[in-house]
Amino acid sequence: MFLLFLVILGTSEGHGRADICNQYESCDECITTGIGCVWCPDPAPFSGPRCTSYQTADCLSEPEDPVATPPQILRQDQLGEIVQISPQAIRLNLRTGEPQTFTLSVKPARNYPLDMYFLMDLSGSQASDLDSLKNLSNSITDELEQISSQFTVGFGSFVDKVAYPFASTLQNGSDYMTRHLGNMMVECANVILSCGPTYVYRHHLPLTSDSGQLREVLENVTIRGNLDAPEAPLEALLQSVVCLDEVGWRNGSLRIVMILTDAGFKTALDGRVAGLVTRNDGECHLKMNKEGFYEYFRSPEQDYPSIHQVRDKLIENDIITIFAVAEDVVVNRTSTDNIVYRELAKEIGNSRAFVQTIAEDSADIVSVIRIAYESVKRDIVVDGVSGLTIGIAPVLNCNLLSDGSGCANVAPEQLEMFNVTVTMDQCLPDTQTQLLPLPGFGNVELTLVPICECNCSSQMSPNHPSCGDRGSLVCGACDCYEGFYGEQCECDDELGPCLGDCFNRGTCDNCTRECISCDTYQDTIGGVFQIVGSFGERCQCDNSTGAGACPVGRDIDQVCSGWGECMCDGEKCDCDCECGAAPLSGQQYSGDDCGCDPDNCYNEQYPGRECAHSRNRHLDGHCDCNKCECPAEDSVYFNRTCINRCQKTAGPCFASLSRTVVLLLTT
């Protein structure tokens, strides 16, 4: 019973798939947009649809069904301290909607190279945080060395754009303080020491393994001033991510940017307040300033970047962001109503951005670094790839994440294995290489080879006799030249469309462009079985009941009372009854429904006369739809004629005469 059910189910599914496939008219379209479809390459003429399911294909030759060969591994280095994923490169031949699967192994290395870049908010409220970093710089580098002996550390800072109302444009030491300590809320006001000019992003220290350089740089960093609370961390982050050479990001390392701030952030369109309407281009714009540091120089010309711009660049350059911010900033909205950092992390992607709370003065920075690093390495997440649907299934040790995107709670040096299924959503334009990211662990390089053409597509035969020399024969079907169409290119485009498109009530001959049949159906009207529906040269007429149709008789429940033919003028859908002739009188039935029968006013005893008077021709009446109207008061309708009242056996004269006879008999 179970096997029988499977057979029936498979047959039903095959027919359902065939219905979907039938709409495609070329072999390439059939195999690329019709998932599970095959093409019959039998030469023309060919009856039935060529694109169908394999189960329903009725081909003399083998159906065209390009097979995607199994995945081919291109590079598979052994897992170790430097290599955390295997294979590293793979080739996939893909048909639209048909998945390809390969097994991926991941083994988190305990001493994997680490690039840690600190990006610090240097606005006035961060003075105590800067002091903490200066005091803890040696502890920070010691912690990084415990995490990975192959670490590098770098440092950059940010504040905001030098544009009103974000920051004052009069930043000249004491003059700056004097002008803005009155009514303006300047964060730098509480800093008694010097407060330098503001900037968006400054790159102080390229990534280096010399831990002593971090302390030297921090000693020379000073607090800056601006006017509003939200700062420019996203713009600074974008520059640190795209300026790969200037920052010094290494290949084959875990790349992390840790942002330390106590304020919200500005994003795209916020710059309009200061008149900055040019979209941020997302490119690297650093040049050396007078102090010997790289500085972002396009800030006065461009708006802030969008969240999606930042996210795309993080993915492109395989960099992870950790937002180390105070608890109130994590939970609450900022005064400028920017979205909070946890929401920001979700927008960027939970595998690319993490949020860690930090003490108000950043005194716990060392422990935050350790916690943040462990958060990055705790889960193995397979990110998505544009144009592909990615799915994974556990094979070994993989505790699947709730959203199915990877493995949770992975221990260092624990081997994880899972099957990765890749499905091409729609045909790619050509062979291309894309990265399948596993943030924190590396990327798998995917060489994607789309199968978007049938094998027979390259075997085109131009001016083929089967196509009447009006087209090329491709995969058994005619590809007609411009101006011709039809299965064998037998039709000429100059004939134009079908007459009136058959009013959507008939079948159009694709070649002659004529309505070759109109939609009809069988119905019982007035107890009589009839064929009703559309008719006419363009199927513009309708002899069924309903709006625009011919009327049904008032006395006889049939179209045109059964005594006429439903006709229309060939231009519009409204139809009229063309009445026939009555058998006795030979006169036409009348009325809009042909319901008036002239034979009801005709007596064969008086040929040629309508409503004939039995005695006097001048007393003849006239026929008013099935009944004679007689002119004289003593003339009545009887047996299709007008007669003297006393001639009618049921008339008043007959009743009076009957009473007289009765009286005579009784006397």
XYZ file of C-alpha atoms in Angstrom:
667
model
C 0.000 0.000 0.000
C 2.798 2.416 0.905
C 4.696 1.770 -2.330
C 1.523 2.182 -4.374
C 0.871 5.503 -2.670
C 4.366 6.686 -3.563
C 3.881 5.761 -7.217
C 0.582 7.645 -7.420
C 2.068 10.620 -5.627
C 5.041 10.704 -7.957
C 2.807 10.544 -11.054
C 0.612 13.348 -9.763
C 3.661 15.444 -8.992
C 5.016 14.783 -12.474
C 1.825 16.033 -14.119
C 1.788 19.098 -11.872
C 5.390 19.860 -12.782
C 4.578 19.390 -16.483
C 1.902 22.076 -16.268
C 4.521 24.510 -14.942
C 7.073 23.534 -17.579
C 4.684 23.801 -20.541
C 4.819 27.613 -20.562
C 8.477 27.754 -21.686
C 9.098 27.958 -25.432
C 12.870 27.551 -25.772
C 15.250 24.920 -24.492
C 17.433 27.416 -22.588
C 14.429 28.986 -20.901
C 13.053 25.534 -20.116
C 16.102 24.287 -18.223
C 16.985 27.580 -16.501
C 13.628 28.920 -15.337
C 11.655 25.709 -15.269
C 12.832 23.854 -12.169
C 12.804 20.114 -12.863
C 11.888 20.602 -16.538
C 13.312 18.791 -19.576
C 13.142 19.628 -23.282
C 12.132 17.352 -26.175
C 14.562 18.017 -29.067
C 12.577 16.032 -31.677
C 12.635 17.888 -35.020
C 9.619 19.938 -36.120
C 6.752 19.376 -36.603
C 6.151 18.282 -33.031
C 2.797 17.821 -31.336
C 2.420 18.884 -27.738
C 4.612 21.039 -25.522
C 8.360 20.488 -25.766
C 9.130 21.667 -22.234
C 7.706 19.209 -19.737
C 8.634 17.098 -16.748
C 10.794 14.011 -17.192
C 7.884 11.774 -16.144
C 5.568 13.096 -18.857
C 8.092 13.682 -21.647
C 6.947 12.027 -24.884
C 10.114 12.242 -26.970
C 11.473 9.993 -29.652
C 14.975 11.171 -28.774
C 16.542 11.579 -25.337
C 15.193 14.681 -23.530
C 17.596 17.596 -23.117
C 18.339 17.579 -19.403
C 21.812 18.995 -18.622
C 23.164 17.298 -15.533
C 25.009 19.392 -12.960
C 28.172 17.443 -12.187
C 29.077 16.943 -8.499
C 31.023 19.670 -6.660
C 34.729 19.745 -7.460
C 37.170 20.616 -4.667
C 39.791 23.091 -5.882
C 41.800 23.638 -2.674
C 41.796 21.641 0.554
C 44.660 22.459 2.912
C 44.952 20.527 6.142
C 43.231 21.995 9.203
C 45.605 23.515 11.745
C 46.668 26.760 13.464
C 46.379 28.785 10.278
C 43.639 26.836 8.473
C 40.274 26.574 10.274
C 37.956 25.517 7.424
C 38.172 22.853 4.739
C 37.810 22.851 1.787
C 38.942 26.405 1.079
C 37.838 26.506 -2.565
C 35.220 24.532 -4.474
C 33.652 24.532 -7.939
C 29.868 24.198 -8.284
C 27.974 23.555 -11.526
C 24.481 24.866 -10.874
C 21.076 24.642 -12.527
C 18.394 27.008 -11.324
C 16.527 25.632 -8.336
C 18.515 22.388 -8.207
C 20.694 22.140 -5.053
C 24.337 21.078 -4.899
C 25.739 19.804 -1.601
C 29.256 19.532 -0.204
C 30.647 18.738 3.243
C 32.410 21.515 5.149
C 34.741 20.917 8.092
C 35.528 23.631 10.643
C 38.049 23.383 13.474
C 38.558 26.562 15.562
C 42.285 27.158 16.065
C 43.494 27.992 19.571
C 46.251 30.350 18.449
C 44.806 31.869 15.286
C 46.352 35.187 14.086
C 44.458 38.174 15.512
C 44.318 41.779 14.258
C 42.695 44.001 16.939
C 42.033 47.617 15.977
C 40.725 49.973 18.681
C 38.551 52.837 17.441
C 37.871 55.304 20.256
C 35.412 58.140 20.714
C 37.486 61.161 21.804
C 34.631 63.558 22.558
C 34.731 65.394 25.896
C 32.763 62.824 27.902
C 35.397 60.183 27.127
C 38.237 61.809 29.110
C 38.155 59.221 31.915
C 37.951 56.379 29.357
C 41.045 57.691 27.616
C 42.876 57.793 30.940
C 41.880 54.164 31.575
C 43.250 53.090 28.204
C 46.523 54.888 28.861
C 46.892 53.233 32.262
C 45.858 49.789 31.004
C 47.668 49.739 27.672
C 50.208 47.139 28.839
C 47.437 44.954 30.317
C 45.522 45.200 27.035
C 48.424 43.934 24.959
C 49.176 41.208 27.534
C 45.589 39.978 27.212
C 45.801 40.005 23.430
C 49.003 37.927 23.603
C 47.269 35.360 25.796
C 44.478 35.113 23.242
C 46.920 34.720 20.345
C 50.674 34.959 20.259
C 50.233 36.058 16.638
C 48.398 39.280 17.474
C 48.728 42.814 16.126
C 47.174 45.946 17.631
C 46.246 49.305 16.101
C 44.493 52.490 17.173
C 42.243 55.128 15.623
C 39.915 57.803 16.963
C 36.779 59.683 15.927
C 34.561 62.563 17.006
C 32.261 64.186 14.430
C 32.099 66.348 11.331
C 33.381 69.902 11.606
C 30.063 71.367 10.507
C 27.422 73.263 12.452
C 25.360 72.109 14.363
C 27.514 68.996 14.947
C 30.644 70.887 15.949
C 31.889 74.455 15.987
C 33.845 75.683 13.015
C 35.691 78.196 15.288
C 38.076 75.771 16.914
C 41.026 77.905 17.952
C 41.982 76.876 21.470
C 40.827 79.274 24.173
C 38.844 81.314 21.651
C 36.845 78.175 20.858
C 36.134 77.596 24.580
C 35.174 81.224 25.207
C 32.693 81.369 22.344
C 30.884 78.141 23.191
C 30.852 77.716 26.964
C 27.916 80.102 27.247
C 24.684 78.694 25.833
C 26.143 75.762 23.875
C 26.344 72.306 25.385
C 29.995 71.544 24.644
C 31.223 68.180 25.951
C 34.733 69.539 26.114
C 33.597 72.124 28.701
C 34.345 69.852 31.651
C 37.867 69.161 30.477
C 40.095 71.743 32.131
C 43.087 70.762 30.040
C 43.529 71.544 26.356
C 40.742 70.558 23.975
C 41.920 70.151 20.382
C 40.108 70.691 17.090
C 37.464 68.176 16.058
C 37.698 65.651 13.203
C 35.709 62.633 11.960
C 38.439 59.976 11.864
C 42.149 59.885 12.536
C 44.296 56.763 12.084
C 47.015 56.957 14.758
C 48.651 53.511 14.793
C 48.775 50.897 11.995
C 48.415 47.296 13.140
C 51.687 46.227 14.758
C 53.034 43.438 16.930
C 55.076 46.009 18.918
C 52.882 46.449 21.992
C 54.953 49.389 23.220
C 53.775 51.546 20.326
C 50.190 51.490 21.598
C 51.157 53.173 24.855
C 53.259 55.780 23.034
C 50.350 56.703 20.768
C 47.823 56.864 23.617
C 50.064 59.232 25.601
C 49.861 61.798 22.799
C 46.105 61.535 22.177
C 43.890 64.374 23.481
C 40.171 64.897 23.943
C 38.227 66.868 21.327
C 35.032 68.929 21.453
C 31.729 68.970 19.589
C 28.203 70.266 20.134
C 25.751 67.337 20.007
C 25.724 63.858 21.531
C 25.622 61.424 18.589
C 29.047 61.015 17.032
C 30.458 59.625 13.769
C 31.550 56.048 14.659
C 30.072 54.532 11.484
C 31.954 56.906 9.204
C 35.196 56.218 11.100
C 34.488 52.470 11.047
C 33.931 52.539 7.296
C 37.289 54.227 6.677
C 39.131 51.784 8.957
C 37.540 48.882 7.062
C 38.127 50.038 3.472
C 41.633 51.491 3.959
C 43.230 48.044 4.142
C 46.832 49.021 3.399
C 46.862 52.107 5.627
C 45.468 50.218 8.614
C 47.616 47.165 7.882
C 45.047 44.326 7.888
C 46.724 40.962 7.306
C 45.487 38.134 5.117
C 44.582 34.966 6.973
C 43.862 36.633 10.306
C 40.830 37.261 12.509
C 40.097 40.947 11.923
C 38.285 42.828 14.701
C 37.461 46.512 15.166
C 36.512 47.403 18.767
C 34.626 50.707 19.006
C 34.645 52.410 22.425
C 31.974 55.093 22.865
C 29.356 56.421 25.266
C 27.132 58.122 22.662
C 24.865 57.259 19.794
C 25.784 57.523 16.134
C 24.848 59.372 12.995
C 24.039 57.659 9.750
C 22.985 58.464 6.163
C 20.804 61.583 5.722
C 21.783 63.011 9.118
C 24.290 65.208 7.291
C 21.501 67.135 5.555
C 21.107 69.221 8.714
C 24.536 70.673 7.969
C 23.910 70.915 4.225
C 25.819 67.712 3.353
C 23.695 66.112 0.632
C 26.334 64.199 -1.376
C 26.036 60.460 -0.783
C 28.965 58.825 0.963
C 30.895 56.884 -1.693
C 32.250 54.227 0.694
C 35.813 54.609 -0.606
C 39.082 55.137 1.285
C 39.949 58.829 1.680
C 42.927 59.097 4.040
C 45.930 61.360 3.708
C 48.750 62.351 6.037
C 48.133 65.458 8.181
C 50.680 67.874 9.643
C 50.984 65.788 12.799
C 52.038 62.707 10.843
C 48.736 60.784 11.138
C 46.381 59.574 8.449
C 43.160 61.599 8.539
C 39.836 61.349 6.677
C 39.738 64.386 4.365
C 36.387 64.002 2.529
C 34.295 64.588 5.647
C 33.200 68.155 4.723
C 31.988 66.981 1.306
C 30.000 63.809 2.023
C 27.071 62.677 4.126
C 27.449 59.956 6.755
C 27.411 56.356 5.379
C 24.353 54.141 5.622
C 24.227 51.076 7.846
C 24.028 48.848 4.770
C 27.138 50.459 3.281
C 29.051 49.671 6.446
C 27.670 46.135 6.578
C 28.601 45.396 2.960
C 32.181 46.604 3.480
C 32.554 44.539 6.658
C 31.483 41.452 4.716
C 33.628 42.301 1.707
C 36.777 42.674 3.810
C 35.933 39.951 6.349
C 36.037 42.211 9.426
C 34.064 41.872 12.669
C 32.937 44.821 14.799
C 32.551 44.921 18.578
C 30.691 47.898 20.039
C 31.970 48.406 23.599
C 29.486 50.932 25.010
C 27.935 51.933 28.315
C 24.811 50.097 29.470
C 22.486 53.096 29.106
C 23.602 53.574 25.493
C 23.064 49.876 24.745
C 19.522 49.821 26.098
C 18.106 53.298 25.519
C 17.714 55.561 22.548
C 20.017 58.544 22.259
C 18.893 62.152 22.437
C 18.952 62.406 18.647
C 16.706 59.327 18.374
C 19.232 57.134 16.529
C 18.629 53.402 16.720
C 20.362 51.659 19.594
C 23.482 49.576 19.218
C 21.840 46.201 19.696
C 19.477 47.040 16.852
C 22.454 48.258 14.844
C 24.213 44.926 15.406
C 21.141 43.092 14.094
C 21.118 45.269 10.983
C 24.795 44.604 10.322
C 24.362 40.917 11.115
C 24.777 39.027 14.368
C 27.774 37.181 12.957
C 29.492 40.452 12.001
C 28.661 42.776 14.920
C 28.601 42.237 18.680
C 27.720 44.511 21.574
C 29.519 44.452 24.926
C 28.754 46.702 27.876
C 31.685 48.493 29.432
C 32.198 50.509 32.597
C 31.601 54.247 32.451
C 35.336 54.916 32.558
C 36.324 51.781 30.524
C 38.241 50.451 33.534
C 37.118 46.908 32.674
C 38.399 47.076 29.091
C 40.700 44.075 29.541
C 37.921 41.687 30.577
C 35.643 43.127 27.873
C 38.267 42.214 25.255
C 38.331 38.600 26.427
C 34.512 38.318 26.575
C 34.129 39.923 23.158
C 36.684 37.609 21.575
C 34.969 34.541 23.023
C 31.627 35.817 21.680
C 33.132 35.994 18.208
C 34.565 32.487 18.388
C 31.675 30.814 20.229
C 29.439 30.107 17.208
C 30.205 29.041 13.654
C 27.856 30.952 11.357
C 27.562 30.481 7.594
C 26.634 33.841 6.075
C 24.459 34.202 2.997
C 25.635 34.837 -0.557
C 23.789 37.078 -2.999
C 21.801 35.118 -5.588
C 22.136 31.818 -3.707
C 20.074 29.997 -1.119
C 22.329 28.412 1.510
C 21.277 25.627 3.861
C 23.236 23.474 6.287
C 22.658 20.116 7.933
C 24.774 18.693 10.818
C 27.099 15.784 10.149
C 29.449 15.717 13.167
C 29.328 17.514 16.550
C 27.243 20.386 15.160
C 24.692 21.762 17.615
C 22.562 23.613 15.097
C 21.732 27.258 15.824
C 18.044 28.089 16.227
C 17.947 29.880 12.863
C 19.750 26.995 11.143
C 22.691 29.163 10.062
C 25.498 27.258 11.785
C 26.776 25.483 14.900
C 26.483 26.815 18.459
C 28.850 26.681 21.451
C 31.928 25.455 19.611
C 35.000 24.632 21.705
C 38.544 25.427 20.505
C 40.056 22.642 18.379
C 36.731 20.805 18.260
C 36.029 19.480 14.765
C 32.625 20.423 13.378
C 31.237 19.011 10.137
C 28.055 19.850 8.258
C 26.657 19.589 4.755
C 26.255 22.884 2.935
C 23.532 22.993 0.284
C 23.822 25.695 -2.368
C 20.905 26.511 -4.675
C 21.043 29.075 -7.476
C 17.900 31.229 -7.246
C 18.111 32.471 -10.838
C 20.601 31.993 -13.599
C 23.826 33.932 -13.122
C 25.057 35.849 -16.187
C 28.373 33.997 -16.311
C 30.898 32.004 -14.294
C 31.900 33.947 -11.192
C 33.717 33.589 -7.903
C 32.014 34.457 -4.639
C 33.030 34.022 -1.019
C 30.962 31.976 1.395
C 31.839 33.734 4.680
C 32.225 32.072 8.061
C 32.965 35.177 10.189
C 35.852 34.574 12.545
C 36.949 31.405 10.783
C 37.557 32.320 7.145
C 35.834 32.039 3.770
C 35.131 29.297 1.276
C 35.847 30.448 -2.260
C 32.968 29.320 -4.489
C 33.490 29.136 -8.236
C 29.949 29.173 -9.572
C 29.381 27.773 -13.058
C 25.756 28.368 -14.112
C 24.177 25.889 -16.526
C 21.995 28.277 -18.504
C 22.164 26.741 -21.986
C 21.151 23.405 -23.449
C 23.853 21.338 -25.082
C 21.917 21.493 -28.344
C 21.719 25.316 -28.294
C 25.155 25.560 -29.886
C 24.027 23.340 -32.803
C 21.915 25.939 -34.626
C 20.886 25.241 -38.243
C 19.960 28.510 -40.030
C 17.423 28.664 -42.903
C 16.284 25.158 -42.099
C 13.681 23.551 -44.435
C 11.647 22.426 -41.420
C 11.224 26.128 -40.647
C 10.258 27.026 -44.234
C 13.634 28.764 -44.691
C 12.207 31.457 -42.401
C 14.111 30.519 -39.255
C 16.819 28.445 -37.612
C 16.322 24.992 -36.170
C 17.514 24.971 -32.538
C 17.045 21.936 -30.288
C 14.375 20.625 -32.667
C 12.280 23.809 -32.536
C 12.140 26.656 -35.044
C 13.570 29.986 -33.966
C 11.751 32.150 -36.507
C 13.240 35.225 -38.085
C 11.680 38.606 -37.423
C 8.242 38.927 -39.022
C 7.425 35.207 -38.885
C 6.073 32.868 -36.266
C 4.377 29.526 -35.822
C 5.754 26.083 -35.094
C 7.364 25.977 -38.548
C 7.496 29.769 -39.108
C 4.531 29.411 -41.438
C 2.749 32.504 -40.135
C 3.319 36.103 -41.160
C 3.297 38.891 -38.582
C 1.746 41.323 -41.073
C -1.659 39.669 -40.654
C -1.922 41.322 -37.235
C -3.833 40.056 -34.223
C -7.009 37.998 -34.218
C -10.196 39.878 -35.069
C -11.291 41.553 -31.868
C -9.178 38.972 -29.986
C -12.294 36.781 -30.259
C -13.762 38.828 -27.408
C -11.957 36.403 -25.082
C -14.687 33.886 -25.939
C -13.084 31.812 -28.622
C -9.975 30.245 -30.110
C -7.732 32.227 -32.408
C -5.799 30.575 -35.204
C -2.228 31.678 -34.529
C -1.427 31.707 -38.196
C -4.550 32.955 -40.067
C -5.396 35.233 -37.116
C -9.060 34.284 -37.396
C -11.446 33.047 -34.732
C -11.738 29.399 -35.655
C -14.125 28.383 -32.864
C -16.260 30.133 -30.275
C -16.973 28.981 -26.755
C -20.252 27.063 -26.462
C -21.877 24.803 -23.951
C -24.957 22.639 -23.602
C -27.925 23.886 -21.613
C -31.572 23.052 -21.114
C -33.857 26.038 -21.688
C -37.605 25.560 -21.398
C -37.148 21.830 -21.228
C -35.333 21.806 -24.574
C -31.688 20.703 -24.786
C -29.759 23.389 -26.711
C -26.223 24.398 -27.699
C -25.716 27.957 -26.501
C -22.795 30.331 -26.121
C -20.757 32.633 -28.354
C -20.871 32.867 -32.146
C -20.113 35.266 -34.969
C -17.005 36.046 -36.995
C -15.258 37.393 -33.900
C -17.278 35.436 -31.289
C -18.914 38.772 -30.547
C -22.417 37.279 -30.345
C -23.998 35.334 -27.522
C -27.202 33.317 -27.666
C -27.114 32.323 -24.021
C -29.057 34.169 -21.350
C -27.611 37.237 -19.664
C -26.611 40.817 -20.412
C -26.224 41.527 -24.130
C -27.725 38.163 -25.087
C -30.857 37.464 -27.127
C -34.063 37.426 -25.044
C -35.862 34.328 -23.874
C -39.543 34.114 -24.798
C -42.099 35.452 -22.337
C -44.515 32.578 -22.925
C -42.090 29.966 -24.176
C -38.908 29.580 -22.098
C -36.514 29.374 -25.049
C -34.098 31.827 -26.673
C -36.120 33.792 -29.278
C -39.137 31.693 -28.165
C -37.732 28.913 -30.299
C -39.161 30.710 -33.393
C -36.128 32.785 -34.350
C -32.354 32.866 -34.612
C -30.125 34.873 -32.291
C -28.205 37.374 -34.430
C -25.856 40.328 -33.901
C -24.545 43.027 -36.198
C -20.918 41.961 -36.064
C -19.739 45.107 -34.306
C -21.093 44.851 -30.790
C -22.013 42.196 -28.267
C -25.723 43.126 -27.970
C -27.750 40.543 -29.889
C -31.259 40.513 -31.455
C -33.663 37.769 -32.505
C -34.151 37.342 -36.248
C -37.651 35.869 -36.348
C -38.663 33.095 -38.719
C -41.927 32.528 -40.617
C -44.999 30.886 -39.091
C -46.040 27.628 -40.845
C -49.743 28.425 -41.567
C -49.779 32.064 -42.518
C -46.204 32.242 -43.790
C -45.822 35.569 -41.985
C -42.866 36.455 -39.717
C -43.011 35.912 -36.005
C -42.695 39.283 -34.296
C -41.653 40.847 -30.995
C -38.130 41.258 -29.607
C -38.300 37.637 -28.465
C -40.170 36.348 -31.586
C -42.942 35.485 -29.156
C -45.785 36.861 -31.279
C -47.197 34.065 -33.483
C -49.128 35.323 -36.557
C -50.810 31.901 -36.881
C -52.821 32.771 -33.774
C -54.679 35.319 -35.961
C -55.078 33.187 -39.088
C -57.931 30.873 -40.041
C -57.415 28.577 -43.029
C -61.063 29.088 -44.044
C -60.222 32.699 -44.917
C -56.837 32.567 -46.684
C -54.894 35.780 -46.997
C -56.910 37.539 -44.299
C -55.723 38.375 -40.778
C -58.429 38.118 -38.093
C -61.028 37.587 -40.831
C -64.705 38.459 -40.079
C -66.938 35.573 -40.947
C -69.576 37.748 -42.661
C -68.097 41.095 -43.587
C -64.521 41.647 -44.833
C -64.683 45.261 -43.699
C -65.124 44.034 -40.142
C -61.765 42.159 -40.233
C -59.597 42.894 -37.160
C -55.808 43.097 -36.732
C -53.396 40.834 -34.936
C -51.909 42.168 -31.674
C -49.257 39.585 -30.646
C -51.109 36.252 -30.583
C -54.636 37.720 -30.344
C -57.063 39.406 -32.744
C -58.299 42.860 -31.964
C -61.797 43.136 -33.551
C -63.211 46.601 -34.443
C -67.023 46.324 -33.993
C -68.724 46.156 -30.622
C -70.683 43.058 -31.710
C -67.535 41.497 -33.152
C -65.380 39.265 -30.942
C -62.245 37.121 -31.319
C -63.078 33.472 -31.844
C -61.049 30.696 -33.418
C -58.508 33.090 -34.983
C -61.294 35.217 -36.564
C -63.644 38.120 -35.776
C -67.262 36.947 -35.682
C -70.697 38.303 -34.692
C -71.067 38.043 -30.933
C -74.155 35.762 -31.243
C -72.215 33.292 -33.413
C -69.964 32.394 -30.478
C -71.582 29.426 -28.651
C -70.369 30.758 -25.352
C -71.497 34.326 -26.119
C -74.327 36.363 -24.482
C -76.777 35.842 -27.460
C -76.502 32.088 -27.010
C -77.216 32.358 -23.269
C -80.360 34.516 -23.923
C -81.641 32.061 -26.541
C -81.173 29.154 -24.109
C -83.352 30.797 -21.494
C -86.153 31.392 -24.079
C -86.206 27.724 -25.101
C -86.461 26.656 -21.483
C -89.468 28.918 -20.870
C -91.333 27.571 -23.935
C -90.806 24.026 -22.818
C -92.171 24.653 -19.353
C -95.347 26.260 -20.652
